[in-house]
Every structure is written in structure tokens, then in C-alpha cells.
XYZ file of C-alpha atoms in Angstrom:
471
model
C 118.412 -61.477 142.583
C 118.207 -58.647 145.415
C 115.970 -55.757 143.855
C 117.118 -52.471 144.464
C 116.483 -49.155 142.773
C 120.040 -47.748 143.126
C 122.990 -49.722 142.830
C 126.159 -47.820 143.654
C 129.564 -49.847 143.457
C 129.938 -50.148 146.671
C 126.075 -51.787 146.586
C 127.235 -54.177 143.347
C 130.318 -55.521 145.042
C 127.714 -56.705 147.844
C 125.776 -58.457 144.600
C 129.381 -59.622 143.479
C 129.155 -61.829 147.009
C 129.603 -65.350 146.062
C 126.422 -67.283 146.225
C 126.690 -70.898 146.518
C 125.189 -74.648 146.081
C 122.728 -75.552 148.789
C 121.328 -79.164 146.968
C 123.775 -81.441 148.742
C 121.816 -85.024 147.431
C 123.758 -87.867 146.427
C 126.659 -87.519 148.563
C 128.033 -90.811 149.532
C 130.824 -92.308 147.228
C 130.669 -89.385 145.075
C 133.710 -86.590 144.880
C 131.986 -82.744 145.931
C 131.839 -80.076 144.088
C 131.198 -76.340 145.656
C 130.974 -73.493 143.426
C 130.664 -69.812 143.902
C 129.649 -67.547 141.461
C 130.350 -63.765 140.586
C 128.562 -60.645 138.831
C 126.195 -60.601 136.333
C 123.053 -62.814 136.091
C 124.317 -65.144 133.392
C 127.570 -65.576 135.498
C 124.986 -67.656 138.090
C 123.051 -68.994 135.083
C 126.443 -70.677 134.111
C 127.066 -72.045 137.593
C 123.863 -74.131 137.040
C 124.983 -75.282 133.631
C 128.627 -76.355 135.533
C 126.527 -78.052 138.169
C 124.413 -80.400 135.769
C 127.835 -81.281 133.819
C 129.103 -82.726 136.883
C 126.790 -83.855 138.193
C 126.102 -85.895 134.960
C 130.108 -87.079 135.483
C 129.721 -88.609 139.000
C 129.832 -85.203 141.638
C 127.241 -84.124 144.419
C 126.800 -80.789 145.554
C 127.983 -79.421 148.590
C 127.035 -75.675 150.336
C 130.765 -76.645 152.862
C 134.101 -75.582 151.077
C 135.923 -77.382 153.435
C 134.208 -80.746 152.748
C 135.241 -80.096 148.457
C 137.087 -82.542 146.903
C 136.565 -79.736 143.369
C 135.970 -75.546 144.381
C 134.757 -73.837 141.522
C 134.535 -70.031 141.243
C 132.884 -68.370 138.327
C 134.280 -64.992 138.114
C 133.292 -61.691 137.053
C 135.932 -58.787 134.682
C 134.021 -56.504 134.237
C 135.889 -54.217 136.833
C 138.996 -54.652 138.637
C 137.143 -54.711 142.041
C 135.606 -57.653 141.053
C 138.574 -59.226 140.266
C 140.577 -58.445 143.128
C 137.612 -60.090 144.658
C 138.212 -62.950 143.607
C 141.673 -62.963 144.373
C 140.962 -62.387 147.984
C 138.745 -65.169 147.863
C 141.166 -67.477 146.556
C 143.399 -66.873 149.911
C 141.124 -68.144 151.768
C 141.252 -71.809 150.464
C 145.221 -71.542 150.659
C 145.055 -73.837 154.234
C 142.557 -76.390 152.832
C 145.055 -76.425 149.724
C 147.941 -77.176 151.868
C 146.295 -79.716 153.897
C 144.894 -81.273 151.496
C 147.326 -81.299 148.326
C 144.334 -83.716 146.264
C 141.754 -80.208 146.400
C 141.373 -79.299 142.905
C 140.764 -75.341 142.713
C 139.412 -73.856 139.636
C 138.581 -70.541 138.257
C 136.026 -70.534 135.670
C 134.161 -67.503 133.213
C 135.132 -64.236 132.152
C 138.221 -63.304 134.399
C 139.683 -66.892 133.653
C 138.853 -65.823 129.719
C 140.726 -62.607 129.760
C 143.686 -63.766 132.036
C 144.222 -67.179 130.559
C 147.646 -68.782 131.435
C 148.950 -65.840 133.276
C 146.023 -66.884 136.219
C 147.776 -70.179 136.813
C 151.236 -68.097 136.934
C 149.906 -65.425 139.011
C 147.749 -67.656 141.853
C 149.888 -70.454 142.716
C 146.506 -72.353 144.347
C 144.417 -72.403 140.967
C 145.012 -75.843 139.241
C 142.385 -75.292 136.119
C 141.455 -72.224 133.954
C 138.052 -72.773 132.625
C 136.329 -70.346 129.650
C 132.491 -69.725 129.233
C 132.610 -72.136 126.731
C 134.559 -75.100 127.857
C 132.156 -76.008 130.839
C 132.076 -79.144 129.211
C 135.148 -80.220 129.295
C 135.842 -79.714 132.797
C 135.971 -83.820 133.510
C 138.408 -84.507 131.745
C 140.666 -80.727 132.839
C 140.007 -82.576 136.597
C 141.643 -85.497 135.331
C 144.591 -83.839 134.314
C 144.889 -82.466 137.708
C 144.836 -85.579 138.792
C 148.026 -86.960 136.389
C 150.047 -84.111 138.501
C 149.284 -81.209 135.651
C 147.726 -77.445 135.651
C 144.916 -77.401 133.156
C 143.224 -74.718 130.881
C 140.826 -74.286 128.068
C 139.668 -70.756 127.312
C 138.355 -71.992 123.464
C 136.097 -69.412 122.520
C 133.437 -70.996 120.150
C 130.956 -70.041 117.663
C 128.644 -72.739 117.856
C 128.762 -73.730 121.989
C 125.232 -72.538 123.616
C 124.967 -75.770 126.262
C 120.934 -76.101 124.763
C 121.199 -79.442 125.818
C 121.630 -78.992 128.942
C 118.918 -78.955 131.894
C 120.497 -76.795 134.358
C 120.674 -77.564 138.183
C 119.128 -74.707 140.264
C 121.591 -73.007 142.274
C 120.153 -71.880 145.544
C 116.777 -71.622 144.241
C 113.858 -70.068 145.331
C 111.745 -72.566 143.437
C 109.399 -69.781 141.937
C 112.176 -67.683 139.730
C 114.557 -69.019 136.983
C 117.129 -67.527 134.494
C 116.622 -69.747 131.016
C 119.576 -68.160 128.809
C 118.729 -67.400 125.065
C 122.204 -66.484 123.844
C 125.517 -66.193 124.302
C 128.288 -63.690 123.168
C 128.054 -60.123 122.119
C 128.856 -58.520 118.900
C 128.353 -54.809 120.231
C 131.775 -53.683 120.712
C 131.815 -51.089 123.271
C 135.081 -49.636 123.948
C 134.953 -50.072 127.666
C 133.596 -53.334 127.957
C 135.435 -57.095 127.956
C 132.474 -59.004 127.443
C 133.210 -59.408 123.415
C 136.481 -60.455 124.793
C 136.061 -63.094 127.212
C 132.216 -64.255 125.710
C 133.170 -64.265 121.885
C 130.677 -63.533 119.419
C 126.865 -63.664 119.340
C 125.319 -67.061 118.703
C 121.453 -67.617 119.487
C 120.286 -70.978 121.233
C 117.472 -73.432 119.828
C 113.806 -71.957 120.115
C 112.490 -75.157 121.209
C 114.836 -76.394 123.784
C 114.239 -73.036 125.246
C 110.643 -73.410 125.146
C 111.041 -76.227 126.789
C 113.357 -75.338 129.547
C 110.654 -73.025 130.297
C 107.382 -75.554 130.129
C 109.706 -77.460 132.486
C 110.455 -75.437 134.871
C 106.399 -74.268 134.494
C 105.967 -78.113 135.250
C 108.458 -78.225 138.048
C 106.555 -75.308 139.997
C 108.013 -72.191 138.776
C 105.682 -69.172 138.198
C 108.525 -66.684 136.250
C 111.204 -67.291 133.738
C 114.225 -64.565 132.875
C 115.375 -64.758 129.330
C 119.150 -63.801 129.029
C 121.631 -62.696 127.090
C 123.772 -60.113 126.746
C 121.706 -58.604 124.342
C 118.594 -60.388 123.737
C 116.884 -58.078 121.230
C 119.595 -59.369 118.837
C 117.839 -63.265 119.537
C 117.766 -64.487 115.999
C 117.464 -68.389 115.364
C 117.266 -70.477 112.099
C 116.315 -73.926 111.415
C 118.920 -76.121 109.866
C 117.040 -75.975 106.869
C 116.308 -72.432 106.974
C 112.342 -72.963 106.670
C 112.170 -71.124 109.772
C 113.326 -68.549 111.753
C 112.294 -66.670 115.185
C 113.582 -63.313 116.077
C 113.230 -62.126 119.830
C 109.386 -59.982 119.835
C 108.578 -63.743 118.493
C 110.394 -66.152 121.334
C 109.022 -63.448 123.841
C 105.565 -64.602 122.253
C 105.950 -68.343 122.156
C 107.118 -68.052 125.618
C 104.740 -66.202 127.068
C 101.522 -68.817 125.290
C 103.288 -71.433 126.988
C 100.826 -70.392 130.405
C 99.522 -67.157 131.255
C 100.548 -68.100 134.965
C 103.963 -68.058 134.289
C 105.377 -64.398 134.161
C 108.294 -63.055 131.537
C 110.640 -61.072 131.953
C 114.099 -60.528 130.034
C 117.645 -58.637 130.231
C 119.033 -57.022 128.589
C 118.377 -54.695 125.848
C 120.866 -52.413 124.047
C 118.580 -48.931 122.398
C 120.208 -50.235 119.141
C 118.132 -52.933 118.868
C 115.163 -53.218 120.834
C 111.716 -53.087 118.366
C 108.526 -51.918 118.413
C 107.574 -55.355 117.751
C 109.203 -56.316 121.012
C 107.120 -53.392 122.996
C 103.705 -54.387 121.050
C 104.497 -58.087 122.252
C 104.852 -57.007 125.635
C 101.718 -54.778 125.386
C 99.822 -57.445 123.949
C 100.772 -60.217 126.714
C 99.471 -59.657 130.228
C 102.163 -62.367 131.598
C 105.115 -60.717 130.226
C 106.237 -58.031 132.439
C 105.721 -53.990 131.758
C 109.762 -53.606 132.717
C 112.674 -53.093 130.741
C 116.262 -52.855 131.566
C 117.004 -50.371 129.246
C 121.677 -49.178 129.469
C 122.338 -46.041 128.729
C 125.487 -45.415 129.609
C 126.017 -41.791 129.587
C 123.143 -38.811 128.323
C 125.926 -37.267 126.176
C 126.144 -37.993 122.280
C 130.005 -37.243 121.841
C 130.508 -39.845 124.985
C 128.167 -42.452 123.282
C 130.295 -41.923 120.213
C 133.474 -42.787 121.881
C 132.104 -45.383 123.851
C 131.067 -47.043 121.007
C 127.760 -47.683 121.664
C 125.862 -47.242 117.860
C 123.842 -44.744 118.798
C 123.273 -40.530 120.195
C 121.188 -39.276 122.833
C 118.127 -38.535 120.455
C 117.847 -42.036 119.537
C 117.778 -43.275 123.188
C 115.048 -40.227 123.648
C 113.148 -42.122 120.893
C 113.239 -45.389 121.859
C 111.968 -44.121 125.774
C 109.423 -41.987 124.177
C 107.803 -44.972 122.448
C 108.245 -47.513 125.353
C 106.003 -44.772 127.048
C 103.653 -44.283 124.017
C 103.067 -47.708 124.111
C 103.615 -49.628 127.007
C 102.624 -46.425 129.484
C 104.207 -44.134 131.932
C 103.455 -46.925 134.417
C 106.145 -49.399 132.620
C 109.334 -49.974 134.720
C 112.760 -48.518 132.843
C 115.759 -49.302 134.268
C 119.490 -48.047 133.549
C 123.149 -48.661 133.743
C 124.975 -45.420 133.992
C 129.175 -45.340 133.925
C 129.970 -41.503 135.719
C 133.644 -40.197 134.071
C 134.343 -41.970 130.882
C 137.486 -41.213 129.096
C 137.487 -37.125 128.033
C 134.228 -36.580 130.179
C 133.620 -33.146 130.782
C 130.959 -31.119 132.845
C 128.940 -30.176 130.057
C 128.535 -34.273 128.711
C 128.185 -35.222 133.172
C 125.465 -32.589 132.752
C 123.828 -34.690 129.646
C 123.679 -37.393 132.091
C 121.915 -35.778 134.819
C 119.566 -33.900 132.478
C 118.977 -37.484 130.622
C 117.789 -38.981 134.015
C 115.575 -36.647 134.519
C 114.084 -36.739 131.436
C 113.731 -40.637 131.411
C 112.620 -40.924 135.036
C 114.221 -44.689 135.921
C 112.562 -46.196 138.262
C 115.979 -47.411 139.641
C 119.445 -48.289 138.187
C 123.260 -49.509 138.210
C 125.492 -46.517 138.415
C 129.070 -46.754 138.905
C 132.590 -44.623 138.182
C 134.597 -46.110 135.185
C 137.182 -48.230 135.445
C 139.610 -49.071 132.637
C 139.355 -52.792 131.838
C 142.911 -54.234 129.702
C 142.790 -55.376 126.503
C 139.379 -52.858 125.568
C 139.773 -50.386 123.048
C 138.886 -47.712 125.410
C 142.180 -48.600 127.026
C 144.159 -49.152 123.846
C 142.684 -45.717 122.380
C 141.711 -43.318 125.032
C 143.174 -41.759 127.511
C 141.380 -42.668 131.572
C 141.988 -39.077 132.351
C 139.303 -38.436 135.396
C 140.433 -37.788 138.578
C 138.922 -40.513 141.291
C 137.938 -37.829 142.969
C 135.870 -36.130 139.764
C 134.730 -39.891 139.424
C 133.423 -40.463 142.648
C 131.650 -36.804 142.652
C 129.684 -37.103 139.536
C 128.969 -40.931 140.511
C 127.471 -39.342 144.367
C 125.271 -36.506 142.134
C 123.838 -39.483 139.809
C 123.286 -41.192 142.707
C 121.234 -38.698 144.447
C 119.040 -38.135 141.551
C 118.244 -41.075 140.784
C 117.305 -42.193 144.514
C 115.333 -39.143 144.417
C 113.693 -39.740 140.729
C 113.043 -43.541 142.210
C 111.216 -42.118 145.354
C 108.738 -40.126 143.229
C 108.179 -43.154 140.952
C 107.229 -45.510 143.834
C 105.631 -42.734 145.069
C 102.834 -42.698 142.173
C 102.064 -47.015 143.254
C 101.329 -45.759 146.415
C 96.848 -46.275 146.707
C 97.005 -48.587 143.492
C 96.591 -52.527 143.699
C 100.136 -54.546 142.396
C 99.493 -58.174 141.159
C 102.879 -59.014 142.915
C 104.353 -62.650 142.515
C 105.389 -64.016 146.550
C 108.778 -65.298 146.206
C 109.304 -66.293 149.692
C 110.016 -64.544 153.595
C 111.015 -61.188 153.821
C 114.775 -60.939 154.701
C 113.944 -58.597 157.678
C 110.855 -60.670 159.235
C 109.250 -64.030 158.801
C 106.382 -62.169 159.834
C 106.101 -60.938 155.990
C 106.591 -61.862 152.535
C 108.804 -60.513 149.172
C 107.781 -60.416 145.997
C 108.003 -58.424 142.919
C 105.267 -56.449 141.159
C 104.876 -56.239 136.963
C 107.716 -53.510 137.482
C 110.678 -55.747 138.745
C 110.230 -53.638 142.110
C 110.255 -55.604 145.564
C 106.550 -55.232 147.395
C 106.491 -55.944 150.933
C 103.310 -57.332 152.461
C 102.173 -59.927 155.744
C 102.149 -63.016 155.463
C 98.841 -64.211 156.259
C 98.104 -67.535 154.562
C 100.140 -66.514 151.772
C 102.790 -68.838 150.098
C 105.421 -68.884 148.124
C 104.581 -69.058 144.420
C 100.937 -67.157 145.274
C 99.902 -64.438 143.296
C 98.303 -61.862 144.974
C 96.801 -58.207 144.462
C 98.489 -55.754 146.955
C 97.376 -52.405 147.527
C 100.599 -50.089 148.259
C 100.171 -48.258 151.428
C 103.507 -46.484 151.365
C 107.069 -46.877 149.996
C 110.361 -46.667 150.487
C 112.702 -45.486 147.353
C 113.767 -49.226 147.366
C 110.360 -51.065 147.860
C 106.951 -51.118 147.811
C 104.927 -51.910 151.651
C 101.132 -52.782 150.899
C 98.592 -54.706 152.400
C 96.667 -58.064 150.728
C 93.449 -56.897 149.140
């Protein structure tokens, strides 16, 4: 994933770009599949999971649309730009469609969830509707296609976490990985979809996630993700109930798998995330001083209506002991939504004076936007202007770009064990990587590879990235 310290909307719709399959082995005799995939992080974790399931039923890869016999696109709802994304997208197959009546296209994840049916009435070109938890079923939905038919299944279930499953590695860098812990949220937010079109919580097998991970350690990878949409809530049981593992302990038994391979997890909701989480982290030089940390808004009467479980002083809490513990040096991270139902100056204020008190090192702002079907939209009333939007969105902005600068600003003379994850995008002349802090370092190549760690010393910064020099 691209690194950046501010993420405005108009930034996240350039993440929302699809990214596709590059493995193209095993094509000869065997129908294609392309697939594109939207939003969030476990939106491209599911793309791999799709990949491996067809794979296993006879497909090969392809990175060419127009060569597809199946495109897949795994969608994003969490905002109706990223939807109407998607929708433009779709156009753009309408020729191949035409000239080739036999291309199956399919929409799969949350925006096929929440639409259901009405995405088959609405875009003429999709021929299957595909939920986050039907993935394995898509064989036989292509084979209705096939008998002349539109096909769905948008079965939510309570059991369905795909542990089985060794994911295919979309467009991978061959150092980084997403392993996903969970799936489903049972938070509730009023704004959000994701209860909606993920269903509830349910918590995957420790062991086949330990080893997903001491595969991918084997396979050459030097850093693991753990996902969910709220992984502090991780809570497994044995069948027989002799034994169970909440999150601070998978984070452990993960990271004793090899101190060369480096942590890191997203996301955790204030709510839940324990001091035995930050003592883990503390404890574990291979799990990374960073948390992604949502707050939402820095107002306690907009927390309340958003749902989210807890007020301003308990989000002051949980920062002030990430810092007791863990340091002022530990990365923090936020999502921030700017004009929430009923927002006033005085709660847009909170916000600003809650950044500032926090000091992210970066984060994911953007202006809200009703979603159907929440309760926000059922309950409340979306009474800011764009305009009001868009101005408290451009202030949040600026102080957090500034608040980032000043953070990078204090790496600047120190040495970074930074993880090389391949060229720099600007110049093969120098490599990427990312520090303990999630935060891109910049530094020449040299005889440096891909998969090295190596201590930089930060000569300067950007409010984006780190530039440094191999010591």
C-alpha cells in the first residue's frame, strides 16, 4: 500500500484505483480470470482469496482485460464516490461485452452486498453478484452464467472466514503480505455499512494463521499485516473450549514465529484496544511501534451520535498510555470524517484541538457522505453544506500536514531500521521502504535489495517521507 501521511478524498479515490493480477502462469487450455480490486486493505486481501478459489477450479491469471474469459471487480461502499467508481469502470468493458457475448462480468464485496439484486437491474453488463462471503461459490455462479442465467449470492454467514485457504498474492512485492484474522464487525457506527455488507464478527483459527504467516516467512517475506476490521476484538476458542487466544496473545505467537519477520496490524477501534496489546508491542522488537488508531471526530456529543462507544476523554486515555508506554516516538495514525450530521463549529473545533493534542503522524481525512441503509441516514439529518464540508475537511487537512511535518521532522539525525521493499517510484536510482513507524524512507540504492534490512540515518524529510542515507 502507498504510504502517505495525509490522505484527502481526492488522495483515497487515487488508492480506490483498481489494482490488478500480474501472475499470468498456467495459461494454456485454461479460461482467465482478471480481477480488480477497490478500497480498503481487506478488499485486496479478498481478491487473493478469489484468486486461489479459481485457480483451484481450473482458471489462470491474467494482468489483460481484454484477453478475460471471467472480469472480477471487488468493490468498495463505503462512499458513493467509490461506487460511482465502479460504475464508470464497468462502461468500459461494455465493447468487450458486446463482442464477446460468452465474457462473464462480475461484481464482487461490499457494494455487491449492499445493492444485491438491484446491481444486476441497474448495470445491464454484470452477469453475477458475489458477497464477502460467497467467494466460494463463485464456480458454480459461472456456471449458471453459462446455462443463459444472471447469478447472485450475497449469504452473509456466521461461520465463513476462508482459513483454509492459501491466498494467491496479488501484485506482490514479495516482501509484504496482508494475513486476515477476522471478518465482520459488531461496532455499529451510524455512518458506516461495513456491519451491513460484512455481517457480524467471527475470528479465524490461531493456527492456520500462524501458519499463513511461517509460510509466507518460508516463501521470502520479511512483514505480515494482521487484518480485520477490528482486530483488538480477535478472540478464538478451541472446539473444545480448552483454549482460547485473544489478540495481545496472536500478536505474541506471531511475532515468536522469527524476529526477522516484522508485525504490524489494522485496525483498532479506542473501545477495545488493551494495555496488554501495547505491553506486547513494547515487549517485541519485530512488531512495529505504529498504530492506526480512528477517531473520527474530537467532539464527545458527535462520538455519541456516531455511535462509536466512547467520548473524547477516553480516546485522550487510550493516546496518553500508548505514549506512556510505547513512547512519543510510536507512530499514531487517524481517520477523521469533517461535517457529520448536526456538526457545529464548536464540535469542528474539538477536532482540530484533538489533532493537536494527539500529534498523528499522518491520517485519512475526508467530508461525510451519507451511505443508505445506515442508521445515520435512517436517524439523522445530513444537514452540512458541501461547502461547510469541504472547508472544515481543507483546515484538518492543513493541520495535520503541518502536525506530520514536525513529526518527521524530529527522525531527522536519528538512524531508522527501515525494511527495502523495492525501487523508488520516482528513480531506480533509489529504494522504498518503511521504517518501525509505517512511514516511507527514501534512500540509494547501493547494493541494497529488496527484502534487506538496513539502518538509515534521516538526512531530511518531506511531510510525506523520510530521505536518509545507508549507515
Amino acid at each position: 500500500m502507498r504510504n502517505l501521511e495525509i490522505l484527502t478524498e481526492e488522495d483515497k479515490e487515487t488508492l480506490d484505483l483498481p489494482r490488478t493480477t500480474v501472475d499470468e502462469v498456467g495459461k494454456q487450455n485454461k479460461k482467465k480470470l482478471y480481477i480488480e480490486s477497490y478500497g480498503c486493505q481487506m478488499n485486496f486481501s479478498d481478491s487473493e482469496i478469489v484468486t486461489s478459489i479459481l485457480q483451484e477450479n481450473g482458471y489462470a491469471t491474467t494482468s489483460l482485460f481484454d484477453e478475460a474469459d471471467v472480469i472480477l471487480l471487488n468493490t468498495c461502499a463505503i462512499r458513493d464516490n467509490a461506487e460511482q467508481k465502479v460504475r464508470n469502470r464497468l462502461k468500459n468493458f461494455t465493447h468487450l461485452k458486446k463482442k464477446r457475448p460468452s465474457l462473464v462480468v462480475g461484481v464482487l464485496g461490499c457494494m455487491a452486498e449492499r445493492l444485491k439484486t438491484k446491481f444486476l437491474e441497474e448495470e445491464k453488463i454484470v452477469d453475477v453478484v458475489a458477497g464477502p462471503d460467497s467467494y466460494r461459490d463463485l464456480p458454480n455462479l459461472f456456471e449458471e452464467v453459462e446455462e443463459g442465467n444472471k447469478a447472485i449470492n450475497v449469504f452473509l454467514s456466521k461461520e465463513e472466514t476462508y482459513a483454509d485457504i492459501s491466498p494467491v498474492r496479488l501484485n506482490s512485492n514479495g516482501v509484504t503480505a496482508f494475513v486476515s484474522i477476522m471478518r465482520g464487525c459488531d461496532n455499529m457506527c451510524s455512518f458506516c455499512v461495513v456491519p451491513f455488507t460484512r455481517g457480524r464478527e467471527r475470528s479465524r483459527d490461531v493456527y492456520s494463521i500462524l501458519k499463513e504467516c511461517q509460510d509466507l516467512l518460508d516463501n521470502g517475506y520479511k512483514e505480515v499485516t494482521l487484518l480485520g476490521q477490528n482486530v483488538d476484538s480477535y478472540k478464538w476458542a478451541s472446539a473444545d473450549g480448552t483454549e482460547t487466544v485473544n489478540f495481545a496473545q496472536l500478536l505474541e505467537r506471531v511475532a515468536l514465529i522469527n524476529p526477522l519477520l516484522r508485525v504490524r496490524f489494522s485496525t483498532s477501534h479506542p473501545k477495545d484496544i488493551t494495555d496488554e496489546v501495547l505491553y506486547t508491542i513494547k515487549k517485541y522488537e519485530n512488531v512495529c511501534n505504529y498504530i492506526h488508531l480512528p477517531a473520527q471526530s474530537g467532539s464527545s456529543r458527535i462520538l455519541k451520535l456516531m455511535n462509536r462507544t466512547y467520548d473524547r476523554d477516553w480516546y485522550i486515555n487510550r493516546v496518553d498510555k500508548i505514549r506512556e508506554v510505547l513512547g512519543e516516538e510510536c507512530g499514531i495514525s487517524q481517520d477523521i470524517i469533517a461535517g457529520f450530521c448536526t456538526e457545529t463549529e464548536e464540535d469542528h473545533q474539538d477536532t482540530l484541538s484533538l489533532i493537536e493534542y494527539v500529534r498523528y503522524d499522518y491520517g485519512y481525512m475526508f467530508a461525510y457522505s451519507e451511505r443508505p441503509g445506515t442508521p445515520a441516514a435512517k436517524k439523522l439529518v445530513d444537514d452540512i453544506s458541501d461547502d461547510e464540508k469541504q472547508r472544515r475537511l481543507a483546515e484538518i487537512i492543513a493541520l495535520q500536514r503541518k502536525i506530520s511535518q514536525e513529526r518527521n521532522e524530529m527522525s531527522v539525525g536519528t538512524i531508522q531500521k527501515v525494511l527495502i521493499e523495492g525501487d523508488s517510484k520516482r528513480s531506480a536510482d533509489f529504494l522504498q521502504g518503511r521504517n518501525d513507524q509505517n512511514k516511507m524512507v527514501i534512500l540509494p540504492k547501493g547494493n541494497h535489495q529488496k527484502g534487506d534490512y538496513v539502518n538509515v540515518k534521516i538526512t531530511s524529510c518531506s511531510s510525506a517521507t523520510l530521505f536518509g542515507e545507508v549507515e
